Coordinates of C-alpha atoms in Angstrom, one line a residue:
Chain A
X25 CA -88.0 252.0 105.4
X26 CA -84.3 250.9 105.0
X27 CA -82.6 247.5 104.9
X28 CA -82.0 248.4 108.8
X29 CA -85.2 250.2 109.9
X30 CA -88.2 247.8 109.1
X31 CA -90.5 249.5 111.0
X32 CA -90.7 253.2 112.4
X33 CA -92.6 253.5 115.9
X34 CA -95.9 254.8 116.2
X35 CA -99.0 254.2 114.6
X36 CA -99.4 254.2 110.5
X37 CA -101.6 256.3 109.0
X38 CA -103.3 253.6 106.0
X39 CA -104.2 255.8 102.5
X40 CA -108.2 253.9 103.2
X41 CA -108.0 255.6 106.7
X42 CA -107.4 259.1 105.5
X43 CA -110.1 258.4 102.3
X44 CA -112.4 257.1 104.8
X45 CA -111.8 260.3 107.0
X46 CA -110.5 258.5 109.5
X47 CA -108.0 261.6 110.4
X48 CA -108.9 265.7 110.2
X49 CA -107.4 267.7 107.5
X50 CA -108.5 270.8 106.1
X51 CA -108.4 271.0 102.4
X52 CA -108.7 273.7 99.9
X53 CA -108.2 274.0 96.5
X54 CA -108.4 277.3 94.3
X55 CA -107.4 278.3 90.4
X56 CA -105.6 281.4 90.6
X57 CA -105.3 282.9 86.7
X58 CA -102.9 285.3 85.2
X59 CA -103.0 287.2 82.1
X60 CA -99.2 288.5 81.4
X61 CA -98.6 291.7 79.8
X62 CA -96.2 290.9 76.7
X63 CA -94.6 293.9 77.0
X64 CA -92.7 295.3 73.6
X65 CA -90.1 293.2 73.3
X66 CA -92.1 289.8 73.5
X67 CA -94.9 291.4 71.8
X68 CA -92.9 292.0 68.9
X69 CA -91.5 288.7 69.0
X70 CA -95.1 287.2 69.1
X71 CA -96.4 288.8 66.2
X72 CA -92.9 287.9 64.3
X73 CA -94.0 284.3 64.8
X74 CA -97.0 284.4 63.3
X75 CA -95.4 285.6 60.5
X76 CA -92.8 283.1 60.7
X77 CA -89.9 285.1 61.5
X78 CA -87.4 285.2 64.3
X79 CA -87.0 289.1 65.9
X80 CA -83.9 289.5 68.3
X81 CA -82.9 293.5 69.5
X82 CA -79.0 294.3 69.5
X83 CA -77.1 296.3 71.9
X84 CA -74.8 298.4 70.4
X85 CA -72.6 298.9 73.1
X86 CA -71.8 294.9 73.8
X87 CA -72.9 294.3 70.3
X88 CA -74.9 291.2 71.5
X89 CA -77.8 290.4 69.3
X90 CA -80.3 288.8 71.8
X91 CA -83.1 286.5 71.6
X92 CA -85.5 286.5 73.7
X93 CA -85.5 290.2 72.7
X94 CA -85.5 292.6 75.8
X95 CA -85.4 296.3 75.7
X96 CA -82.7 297.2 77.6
X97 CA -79.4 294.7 77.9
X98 CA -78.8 293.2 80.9
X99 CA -74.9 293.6 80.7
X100 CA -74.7 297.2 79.6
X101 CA -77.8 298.4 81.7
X102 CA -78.9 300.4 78.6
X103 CA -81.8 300.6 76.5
X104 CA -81.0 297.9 73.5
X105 CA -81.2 299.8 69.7
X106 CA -82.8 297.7 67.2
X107 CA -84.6 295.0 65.7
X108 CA -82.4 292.2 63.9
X109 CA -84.1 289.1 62.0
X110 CA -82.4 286.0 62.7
X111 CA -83.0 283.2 60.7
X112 CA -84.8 279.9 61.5
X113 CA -82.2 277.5 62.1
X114 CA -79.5 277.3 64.9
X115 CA -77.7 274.3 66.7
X116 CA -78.5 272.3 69.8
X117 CA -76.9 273.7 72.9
X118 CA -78.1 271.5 75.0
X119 CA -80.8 268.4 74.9
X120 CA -82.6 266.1 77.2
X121 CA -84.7 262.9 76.2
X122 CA -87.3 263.6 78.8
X123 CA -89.6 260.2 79.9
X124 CA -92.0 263.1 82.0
X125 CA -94.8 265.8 81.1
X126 CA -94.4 269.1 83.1
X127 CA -97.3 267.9 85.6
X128 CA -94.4 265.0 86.7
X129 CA -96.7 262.3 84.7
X130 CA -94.6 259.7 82.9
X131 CA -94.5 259.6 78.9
X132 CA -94.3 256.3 77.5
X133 CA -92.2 257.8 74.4
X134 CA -89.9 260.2 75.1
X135 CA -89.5 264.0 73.8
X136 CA -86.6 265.7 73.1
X137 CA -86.3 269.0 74.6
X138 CA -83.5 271.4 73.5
X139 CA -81.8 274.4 73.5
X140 CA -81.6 276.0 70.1
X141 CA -78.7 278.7 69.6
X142 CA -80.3 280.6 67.3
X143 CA -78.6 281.6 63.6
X144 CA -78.0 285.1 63.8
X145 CA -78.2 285.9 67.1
X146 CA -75.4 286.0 69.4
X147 CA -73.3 282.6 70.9
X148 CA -75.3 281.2 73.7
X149 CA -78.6 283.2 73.0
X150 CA -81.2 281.1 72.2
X151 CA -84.9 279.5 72.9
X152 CA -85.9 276.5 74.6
X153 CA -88.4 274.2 72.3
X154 CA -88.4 270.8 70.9
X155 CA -86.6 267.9 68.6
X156 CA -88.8 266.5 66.1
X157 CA -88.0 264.3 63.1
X158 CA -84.7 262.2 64.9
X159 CA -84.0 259.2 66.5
X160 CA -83.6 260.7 70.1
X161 CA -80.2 257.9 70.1
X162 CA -78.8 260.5 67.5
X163 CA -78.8 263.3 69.3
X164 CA -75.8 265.6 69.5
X165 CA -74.7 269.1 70.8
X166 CA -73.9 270.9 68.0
X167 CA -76.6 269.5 65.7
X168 CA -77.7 271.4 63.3
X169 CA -81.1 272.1 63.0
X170 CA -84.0 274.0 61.3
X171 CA -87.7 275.5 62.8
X172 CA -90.7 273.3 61.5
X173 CA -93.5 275.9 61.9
X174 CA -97.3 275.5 61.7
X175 CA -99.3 276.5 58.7
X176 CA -99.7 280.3 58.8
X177 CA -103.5 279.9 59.4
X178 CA -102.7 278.0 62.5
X179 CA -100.2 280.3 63.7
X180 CA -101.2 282.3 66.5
X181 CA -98.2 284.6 67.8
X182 CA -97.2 281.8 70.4
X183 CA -94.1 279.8 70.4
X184 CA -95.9 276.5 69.8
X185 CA -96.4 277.9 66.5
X186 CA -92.6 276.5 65.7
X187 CA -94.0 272.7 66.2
X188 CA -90.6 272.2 66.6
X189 CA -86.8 271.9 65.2
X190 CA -85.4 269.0 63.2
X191 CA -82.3 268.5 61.6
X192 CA -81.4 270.5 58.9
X193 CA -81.9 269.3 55.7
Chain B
X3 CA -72.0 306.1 115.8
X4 CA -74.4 304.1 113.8
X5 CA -74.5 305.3 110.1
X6 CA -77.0 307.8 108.2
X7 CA -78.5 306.5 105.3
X8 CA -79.6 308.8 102.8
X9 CA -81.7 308.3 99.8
X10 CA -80.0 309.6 97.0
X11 CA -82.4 308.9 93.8
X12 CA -85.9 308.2 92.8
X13 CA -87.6 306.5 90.0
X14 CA -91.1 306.0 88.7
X15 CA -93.3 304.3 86.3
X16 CA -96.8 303.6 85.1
X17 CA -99.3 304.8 88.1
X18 CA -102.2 303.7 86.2
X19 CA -105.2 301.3 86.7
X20 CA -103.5 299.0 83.5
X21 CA -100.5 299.3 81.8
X22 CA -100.8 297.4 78.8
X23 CA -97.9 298.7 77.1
X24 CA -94.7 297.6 79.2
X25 CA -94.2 294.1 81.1
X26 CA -93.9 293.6 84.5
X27 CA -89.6 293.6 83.8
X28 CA -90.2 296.8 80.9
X29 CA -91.8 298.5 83.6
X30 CA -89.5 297.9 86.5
X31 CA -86.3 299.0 84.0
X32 CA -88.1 302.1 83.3
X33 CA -88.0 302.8 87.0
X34 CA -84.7 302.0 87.3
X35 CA -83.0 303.7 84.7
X36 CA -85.0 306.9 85.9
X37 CA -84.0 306.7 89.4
X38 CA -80.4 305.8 88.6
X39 CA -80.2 308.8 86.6
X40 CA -81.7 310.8 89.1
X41 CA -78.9 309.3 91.9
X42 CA -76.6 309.8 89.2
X43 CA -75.0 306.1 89.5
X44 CA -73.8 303.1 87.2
X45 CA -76.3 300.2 88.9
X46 CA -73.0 298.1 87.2
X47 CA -70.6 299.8 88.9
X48 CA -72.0 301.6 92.0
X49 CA -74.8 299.9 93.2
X50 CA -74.0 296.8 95.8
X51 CA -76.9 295.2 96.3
X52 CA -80.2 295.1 94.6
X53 CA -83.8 294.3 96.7
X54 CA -87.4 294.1 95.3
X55 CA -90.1 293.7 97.4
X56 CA -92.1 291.2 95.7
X57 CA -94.8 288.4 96.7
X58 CA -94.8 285.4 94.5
X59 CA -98.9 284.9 94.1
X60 CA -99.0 288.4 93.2
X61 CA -96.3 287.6 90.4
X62 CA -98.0 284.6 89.2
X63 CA -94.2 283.2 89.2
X64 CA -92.9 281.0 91.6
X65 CA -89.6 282.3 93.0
X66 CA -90.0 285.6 91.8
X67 CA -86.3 286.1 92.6
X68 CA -85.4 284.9 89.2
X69 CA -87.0 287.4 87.4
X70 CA -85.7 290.8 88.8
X71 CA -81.7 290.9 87.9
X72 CA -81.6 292.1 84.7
X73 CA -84.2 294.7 84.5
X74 CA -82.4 296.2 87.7
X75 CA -79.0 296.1 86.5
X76 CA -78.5 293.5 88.9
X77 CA -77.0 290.6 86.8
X78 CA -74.5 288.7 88.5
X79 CA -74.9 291.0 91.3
X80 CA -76.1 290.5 95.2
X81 CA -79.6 290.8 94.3
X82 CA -82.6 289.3 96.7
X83 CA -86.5 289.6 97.3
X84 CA -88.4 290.7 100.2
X85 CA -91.7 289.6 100.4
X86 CA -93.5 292.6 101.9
X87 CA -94.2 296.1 101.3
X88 CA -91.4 298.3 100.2
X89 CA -90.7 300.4 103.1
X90 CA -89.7 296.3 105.1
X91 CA -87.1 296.7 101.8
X92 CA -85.6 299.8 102.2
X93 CA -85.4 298.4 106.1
X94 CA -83.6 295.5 104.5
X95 CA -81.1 298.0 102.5
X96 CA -80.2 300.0 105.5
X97 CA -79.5 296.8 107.4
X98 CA -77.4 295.9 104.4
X99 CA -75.4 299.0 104.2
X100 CA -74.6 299.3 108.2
X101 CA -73.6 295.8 108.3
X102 CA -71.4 296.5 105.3
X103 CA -72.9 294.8 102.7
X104 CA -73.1 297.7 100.1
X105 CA -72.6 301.0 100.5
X106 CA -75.2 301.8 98.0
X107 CA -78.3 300.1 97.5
X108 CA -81.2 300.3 95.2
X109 CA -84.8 299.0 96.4
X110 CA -87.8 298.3 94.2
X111 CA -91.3 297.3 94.5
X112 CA -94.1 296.9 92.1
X113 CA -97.0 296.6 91.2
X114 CA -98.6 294.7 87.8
X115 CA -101.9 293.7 89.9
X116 CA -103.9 293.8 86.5
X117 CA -102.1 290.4 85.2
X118 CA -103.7 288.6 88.7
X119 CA -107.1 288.1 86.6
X120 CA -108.6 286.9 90.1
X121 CA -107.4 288.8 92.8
X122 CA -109.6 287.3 95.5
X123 CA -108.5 284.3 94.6
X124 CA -104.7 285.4 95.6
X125 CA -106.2 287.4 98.8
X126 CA -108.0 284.8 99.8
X127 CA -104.9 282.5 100.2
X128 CA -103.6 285.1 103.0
X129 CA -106.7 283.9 105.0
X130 CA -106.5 281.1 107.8
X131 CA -107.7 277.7 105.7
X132 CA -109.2 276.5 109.1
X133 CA -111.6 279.4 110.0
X134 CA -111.2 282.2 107.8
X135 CA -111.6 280.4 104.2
X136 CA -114.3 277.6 105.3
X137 CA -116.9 280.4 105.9
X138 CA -116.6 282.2 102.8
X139 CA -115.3 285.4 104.7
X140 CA -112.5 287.4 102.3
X141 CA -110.5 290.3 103.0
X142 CA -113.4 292.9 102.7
X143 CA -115.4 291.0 105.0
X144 CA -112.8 291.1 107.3
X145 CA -112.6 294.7 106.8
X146 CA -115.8 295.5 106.9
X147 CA -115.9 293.3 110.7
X148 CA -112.8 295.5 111.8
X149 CA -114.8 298.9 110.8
X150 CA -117.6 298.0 112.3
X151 CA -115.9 297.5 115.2
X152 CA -113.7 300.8 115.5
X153 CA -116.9 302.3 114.7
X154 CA -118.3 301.6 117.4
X155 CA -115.7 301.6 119.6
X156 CA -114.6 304.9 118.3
X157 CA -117.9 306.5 117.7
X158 CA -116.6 307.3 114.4
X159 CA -119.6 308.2 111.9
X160 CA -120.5 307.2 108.2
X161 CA -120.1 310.5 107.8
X162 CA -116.9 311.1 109.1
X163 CA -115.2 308.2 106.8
X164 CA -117.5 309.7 104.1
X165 CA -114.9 313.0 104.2
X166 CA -112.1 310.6 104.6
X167 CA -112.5 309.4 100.8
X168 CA -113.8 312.7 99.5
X169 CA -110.7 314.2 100.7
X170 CA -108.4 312.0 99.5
X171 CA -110.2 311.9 95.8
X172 CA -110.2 315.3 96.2
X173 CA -106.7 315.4 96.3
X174 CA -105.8 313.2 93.4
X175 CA -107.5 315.1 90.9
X176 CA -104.0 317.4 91.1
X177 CA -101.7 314.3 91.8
X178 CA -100.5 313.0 88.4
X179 CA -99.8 309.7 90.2
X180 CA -102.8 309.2 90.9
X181 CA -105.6 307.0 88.9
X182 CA -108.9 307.9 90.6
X183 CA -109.1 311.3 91.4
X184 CA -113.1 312.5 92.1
X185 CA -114.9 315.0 93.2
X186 CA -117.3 313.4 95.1
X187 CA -120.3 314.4 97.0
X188 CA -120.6 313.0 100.7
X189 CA -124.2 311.4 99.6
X190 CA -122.3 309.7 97.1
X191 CA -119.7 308.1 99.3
X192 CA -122.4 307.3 101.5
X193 CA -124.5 305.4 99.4
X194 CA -121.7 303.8 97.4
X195 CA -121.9 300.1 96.3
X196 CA -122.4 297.8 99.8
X197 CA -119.1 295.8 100.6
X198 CA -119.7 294.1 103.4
X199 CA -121.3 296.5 105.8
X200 CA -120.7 299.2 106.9
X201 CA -117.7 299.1 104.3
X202 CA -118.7 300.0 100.9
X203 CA -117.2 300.1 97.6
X204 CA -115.5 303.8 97.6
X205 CA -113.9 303.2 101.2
X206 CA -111.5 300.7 99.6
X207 CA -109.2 302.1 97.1
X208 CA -109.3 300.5 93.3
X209 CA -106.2 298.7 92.2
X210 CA -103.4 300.4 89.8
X211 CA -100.1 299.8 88.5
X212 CA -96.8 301.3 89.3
X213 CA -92.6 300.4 90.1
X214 CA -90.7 302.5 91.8
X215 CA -87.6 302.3 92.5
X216 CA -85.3 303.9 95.5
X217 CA -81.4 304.3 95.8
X218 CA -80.1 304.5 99.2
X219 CA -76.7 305.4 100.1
X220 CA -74.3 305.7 103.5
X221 CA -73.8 308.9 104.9
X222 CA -70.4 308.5 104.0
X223 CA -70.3 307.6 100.4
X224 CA -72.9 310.0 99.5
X225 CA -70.7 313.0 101.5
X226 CA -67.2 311.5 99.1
X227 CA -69.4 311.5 95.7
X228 CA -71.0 314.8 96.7
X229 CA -74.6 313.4 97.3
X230 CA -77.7 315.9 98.2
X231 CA -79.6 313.3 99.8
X232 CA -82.3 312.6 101.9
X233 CA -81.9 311.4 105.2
X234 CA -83.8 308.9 106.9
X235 CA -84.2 309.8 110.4
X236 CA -86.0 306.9 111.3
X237 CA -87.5 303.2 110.0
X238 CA -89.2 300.7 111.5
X239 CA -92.0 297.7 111.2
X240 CA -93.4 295.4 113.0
X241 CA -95.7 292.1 113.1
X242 CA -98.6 292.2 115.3
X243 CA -100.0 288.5 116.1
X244 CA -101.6 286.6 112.9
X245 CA -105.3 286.1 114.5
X246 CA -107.7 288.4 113.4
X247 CA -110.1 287.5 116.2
X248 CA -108.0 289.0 119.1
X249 CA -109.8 292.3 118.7
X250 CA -108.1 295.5 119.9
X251 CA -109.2 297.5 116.6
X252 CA -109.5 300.8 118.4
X253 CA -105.1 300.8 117.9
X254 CA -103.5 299.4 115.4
X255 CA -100.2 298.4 117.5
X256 CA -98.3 297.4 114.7
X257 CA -98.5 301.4 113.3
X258 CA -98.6 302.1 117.3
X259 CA -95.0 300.3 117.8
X260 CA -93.6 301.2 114.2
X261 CA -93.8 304.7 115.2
X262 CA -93.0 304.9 118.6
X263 CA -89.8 303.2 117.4
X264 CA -89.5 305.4 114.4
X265 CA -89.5 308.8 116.8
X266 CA -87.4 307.6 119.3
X267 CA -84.8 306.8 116.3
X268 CA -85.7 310.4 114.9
X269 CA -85.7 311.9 118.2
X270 CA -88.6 313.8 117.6
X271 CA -91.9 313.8 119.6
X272 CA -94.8 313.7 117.6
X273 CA -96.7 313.9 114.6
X274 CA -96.9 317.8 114.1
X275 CA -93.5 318.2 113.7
X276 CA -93.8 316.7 110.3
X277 CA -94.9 318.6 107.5
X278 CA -96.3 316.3 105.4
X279 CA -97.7 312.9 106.1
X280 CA -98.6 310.3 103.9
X281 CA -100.4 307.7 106.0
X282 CA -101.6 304.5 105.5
X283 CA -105.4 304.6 104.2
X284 CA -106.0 301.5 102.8
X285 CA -109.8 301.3 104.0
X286 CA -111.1 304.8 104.6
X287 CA -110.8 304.0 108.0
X288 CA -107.5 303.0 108.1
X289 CA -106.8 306.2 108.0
X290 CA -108.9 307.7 111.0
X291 CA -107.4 304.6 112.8
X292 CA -103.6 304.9 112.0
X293 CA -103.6 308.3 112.8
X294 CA -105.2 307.5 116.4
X295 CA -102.9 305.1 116.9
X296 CA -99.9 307.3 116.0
X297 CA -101.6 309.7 119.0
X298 CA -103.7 312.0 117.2
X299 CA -107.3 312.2 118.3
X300 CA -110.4 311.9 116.3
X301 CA -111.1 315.3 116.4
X302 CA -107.2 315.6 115.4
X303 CA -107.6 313.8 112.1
X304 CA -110.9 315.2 111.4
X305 CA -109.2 318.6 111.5
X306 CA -106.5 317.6 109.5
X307 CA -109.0 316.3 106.6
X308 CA -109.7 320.4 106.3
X309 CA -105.9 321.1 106.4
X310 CA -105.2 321.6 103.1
X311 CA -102.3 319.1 101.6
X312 CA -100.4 318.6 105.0
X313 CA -101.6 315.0 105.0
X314 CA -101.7 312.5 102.2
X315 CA -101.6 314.9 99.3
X316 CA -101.3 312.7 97.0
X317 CA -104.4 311.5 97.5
X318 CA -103.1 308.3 99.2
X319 CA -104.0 305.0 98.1
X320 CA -107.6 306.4 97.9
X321 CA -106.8 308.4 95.5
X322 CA -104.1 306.6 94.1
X323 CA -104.9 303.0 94.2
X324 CA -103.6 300.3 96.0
X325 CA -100.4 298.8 94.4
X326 CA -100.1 296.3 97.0
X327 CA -96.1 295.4 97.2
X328 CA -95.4 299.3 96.1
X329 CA -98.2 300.9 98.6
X330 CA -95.4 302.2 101.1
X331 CA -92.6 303.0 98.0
X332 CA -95.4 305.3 96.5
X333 CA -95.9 307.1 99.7
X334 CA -91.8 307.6 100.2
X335 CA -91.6 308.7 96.7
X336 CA -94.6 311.1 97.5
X337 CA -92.2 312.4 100.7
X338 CA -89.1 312.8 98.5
X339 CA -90.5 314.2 96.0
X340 CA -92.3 316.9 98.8
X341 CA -89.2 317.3 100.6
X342 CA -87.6 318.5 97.2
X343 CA -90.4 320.5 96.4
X344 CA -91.0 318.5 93.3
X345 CA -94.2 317.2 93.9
X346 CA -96.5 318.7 91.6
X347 CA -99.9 319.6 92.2
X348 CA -100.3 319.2 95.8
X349 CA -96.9 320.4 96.6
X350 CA -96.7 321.7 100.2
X351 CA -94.8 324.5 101.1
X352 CA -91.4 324.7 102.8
X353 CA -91.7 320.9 103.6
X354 CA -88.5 319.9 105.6
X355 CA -89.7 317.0 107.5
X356 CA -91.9 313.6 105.9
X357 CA -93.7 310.7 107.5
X358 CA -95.1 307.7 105.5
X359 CA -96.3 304.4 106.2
X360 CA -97.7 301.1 105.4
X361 CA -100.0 298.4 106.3
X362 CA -99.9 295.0 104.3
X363 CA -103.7 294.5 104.4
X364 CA -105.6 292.0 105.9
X365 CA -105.8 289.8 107.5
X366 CA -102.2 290.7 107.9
X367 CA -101.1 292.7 111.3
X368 CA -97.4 294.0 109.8
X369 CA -97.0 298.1 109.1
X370 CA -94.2 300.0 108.3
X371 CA -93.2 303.5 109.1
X372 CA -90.1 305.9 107.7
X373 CA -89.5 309.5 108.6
X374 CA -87.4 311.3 106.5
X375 CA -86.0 315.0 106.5
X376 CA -83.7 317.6 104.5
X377 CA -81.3 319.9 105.5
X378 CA -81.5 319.8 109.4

């Protein structure tokens, strides 16, 4: 409806109607589950979390040091050359005080998602993960900020095993 | 003068029943880089658009198209996905390089079915939610309604489907492509796990894992950069209607029309003047029903079971297993590869001329067929 259109013709369907299977429909539901194949690039970069270290691969052609690590650089269409630890900390990129879950549900406190450019790896490579441990109001691109990761007997090669970043101390 | 396309490199990966070592992008850039080194070209520099035949359930990733630049070489590059088996994408390539798009173009198609840990679940999605889904009927039911039926309409025996698969597993045990080679006794076929009647477990192929990757190229630019290609005389698919119930199983007029349309583009007349076929066998009798629809008689395709590698000797999916997306690369690659004289095991001798095609599987009606030649 519209401050013009108060009423479209034709008949309304009412939400008790269609419970009360007033009208036909044909439903179906189904779970459809995937198990992804890491790979070697993100498996090294699991197992590097549980650890609590950062893995990125270089191309030495570009010279980029990426993270996510891929084997091969995008840029260059070559096989990248080697490992390089980056460190923990970085800066925000980019953030967003986010009021919704991922299933569109509403939060009543926010969460502060970011992206993290990552210390060692090359500008604008980085992971997306979250804020902890700052007023959301205080903010800023350019922040800088260090991983807060899980104990390492709770650490299970998965990127929730950063619990998030907060601002360097 | 409409424009001859050539294919100018191949590529391949994996070919197993699980490749636990390489991600679905690892594996596709392994097939890549091989079959740009093979076409000798710089997917950066060369390369003007980039297709990969790819079906988002499959993926388990919801516009797949985001996924496939980089591994491909196609970042910040024309890149796009096809939905359907890879022979529809090299379709899509030659459209793109007679209309100008790109004069070269590389086309790949995968397969990383062991992530999907339900496939019936993703099958069963292809299936009408109205009539097909409520009554519990999946894809191998539907097969096994659509075999019982050319059975009888074909007065094709057990038996006779029983040599289908032994032949084809037969054949795979000297195809390094292929993940389920046997040798098989015809008691053993016959009496293999029920399906859904008469179909049984060893008429459907396993699943497996592959990419491939194809480079096509104009006439033209592969004459200036000195190209030995090889030419595709003749590509077509087509899209039957969507309800399973109309019946007509004795021809398949989807393979029917695709090659009609594919010889009238080659200009050739039939089947025999191919030296190698790799046809569609997705269901052992597929195979016996492609071929009949492609106008070779039952006794035809019988005989041609005892003809040594002439058809599918790779061992077809059969052998092979089915890679769903990549089922009609794998069979072109098979073709190149023969045409070369590279093919291995099964290599046929003084192979000038290749036929392949596809079928997307039920309850789909849409096949594919590609004819393909050297030096004529």
């Amino acid at each position: 409806m519209s401050s013009r259109i108060r009423k479209y013709p034709g008949t309304e369907m009412d939400l008790k109607e269609i419970e009360a299977g007033k009208f036909l429909f044909s439903s179906y539901e189904t779970v459809l589950r995937y198990s992804f194949t890491s790979g070697v690039a993100i498996s090294r970069f699991l197992e590097g979390l549980k650890e609590g270290q950062l893995w990125a691969r270089e191309c030495d052609k570009c010279g980029r040091i990426l993270i996510p690590p891929r084997m091969y650089c995008e840029e260059d269409f070559r096989s990248t050359d080697r490992w390089v630890r980056v460190r923990d900390t970085g800066k925000v990129n980019t953030y967003s005080i986010s009021y919704v879950n991922n299933d569109a549900s509403r939060r009543r406190t926010p969460v502060v998602v970011s992206v993290i450019e990552i210390d060692g790896a090359s500008k604008g490579m980085g992971i997306l993960h979250l804020l902890g441990e700052v007023d959301p109001r205080k903010v800023t691109v350019g922040m800088k900020v260090e991983a807060v990761w899980k104990p390492k007997k709770e650490r299970r090669g998965a990127i929730t095993d950063i619990v998030y970043f907060r601002p360097r101390r | 003068m409409v424009e001859r396309v050539e294919i100018i490199g191949v590529g391949f990966e994996g070919f197993r029943p699980s490749i636990t070592d390489l991600s679905t992008r690892e594996l596709m850039y392994e097939a890549a880089s091989k079959a740009y080194h093979d076409a000798g070209v710089d997917p950066r520099k060369d390369i003007g658009s980039f297709i990969s035949c790819t079906e988002d359930l499959w993926e388990g990733w919801s516009i797949a198209d985001e996924m496939v630049p980089d591994q491909l070489g196609g970042a910040g590059r024309p890149v796009c996905t096809v939905p359907a088996d890879g022979i529809v994408g090299l379709g899509h390539a030659i459209m793109h390089i007679r209309s100008g798009v790109a004069d070269v173009v590389a086309v790949e198609a995968h397969s990383k079915v062991a992530d999907v840990l339900d496939k019936t679940a993703v099958e069963n999605l292809a299936l009408d939610p109205v009539f097909h889904r409520a009554t519990g009927a999946n894809s191998d039911v539907l097969a096994g309604l659509e075999m019982s039926s050319f059975m009888e309409e074909t007065g094709t025996k057990r038996g006779e489907l029983s040599q289908v698969v032994r032949s084809a597993k037969r054949k795979a045990m000297r195809n390094g492509r292929a993940s389920y080679g046997a040798t098989l006794e015809l008691e053993e076929i016959d009496s293999s796990e029920p399906l859904a009647l008469p179909l049984r477990r060893l008429d459907r192929p396993e699943f497996a894992e592959a990419a491939v990757v194809i480079v096509l190229a104009s006439g033209s630019w592969a004459k200036r950069h000195r190209k030995d290609g090889v030419f595709i005389d003749g590509l077509s698919w087509r899209s039957a209607t969507p309800w399973f119930e109309a019946g007509g199983v004795k021809t398949a007029r989807y393979m029917q029309d695709s090659y009609r349309s594919v010889m009238k583009q080659s200009g050739l007349r039939d089947l025999s003047q191919f030296d190698v076929l790799e046809v569609d066998d997705s269901y052992s009798f597929k195979l016996v029903q492609h071929l009949m629809s492609m106008g070779v008689s039952k006794v035809g395709v019988m005989g041609m079971l005892k003809e040594g590698t002439a058809l599918n000797p790779s061992g077809g999916s059969l052998g092979t297993g089915h890679l769903i997306e990549a089922t009609g690369s794998h069979k072109v690659l098979e073709c190149v590869l023969q045409v070369r004289g590279t093919a291995g095991g099964n290599q046929a001798k003084g192979v000038g001329r290749a036929f392949a095609s596809s079928w997307r599987g039920n309850p789909t009606g849409a096949g594919a067929a590609i004819a393909l030649s050297v030096g004529n």
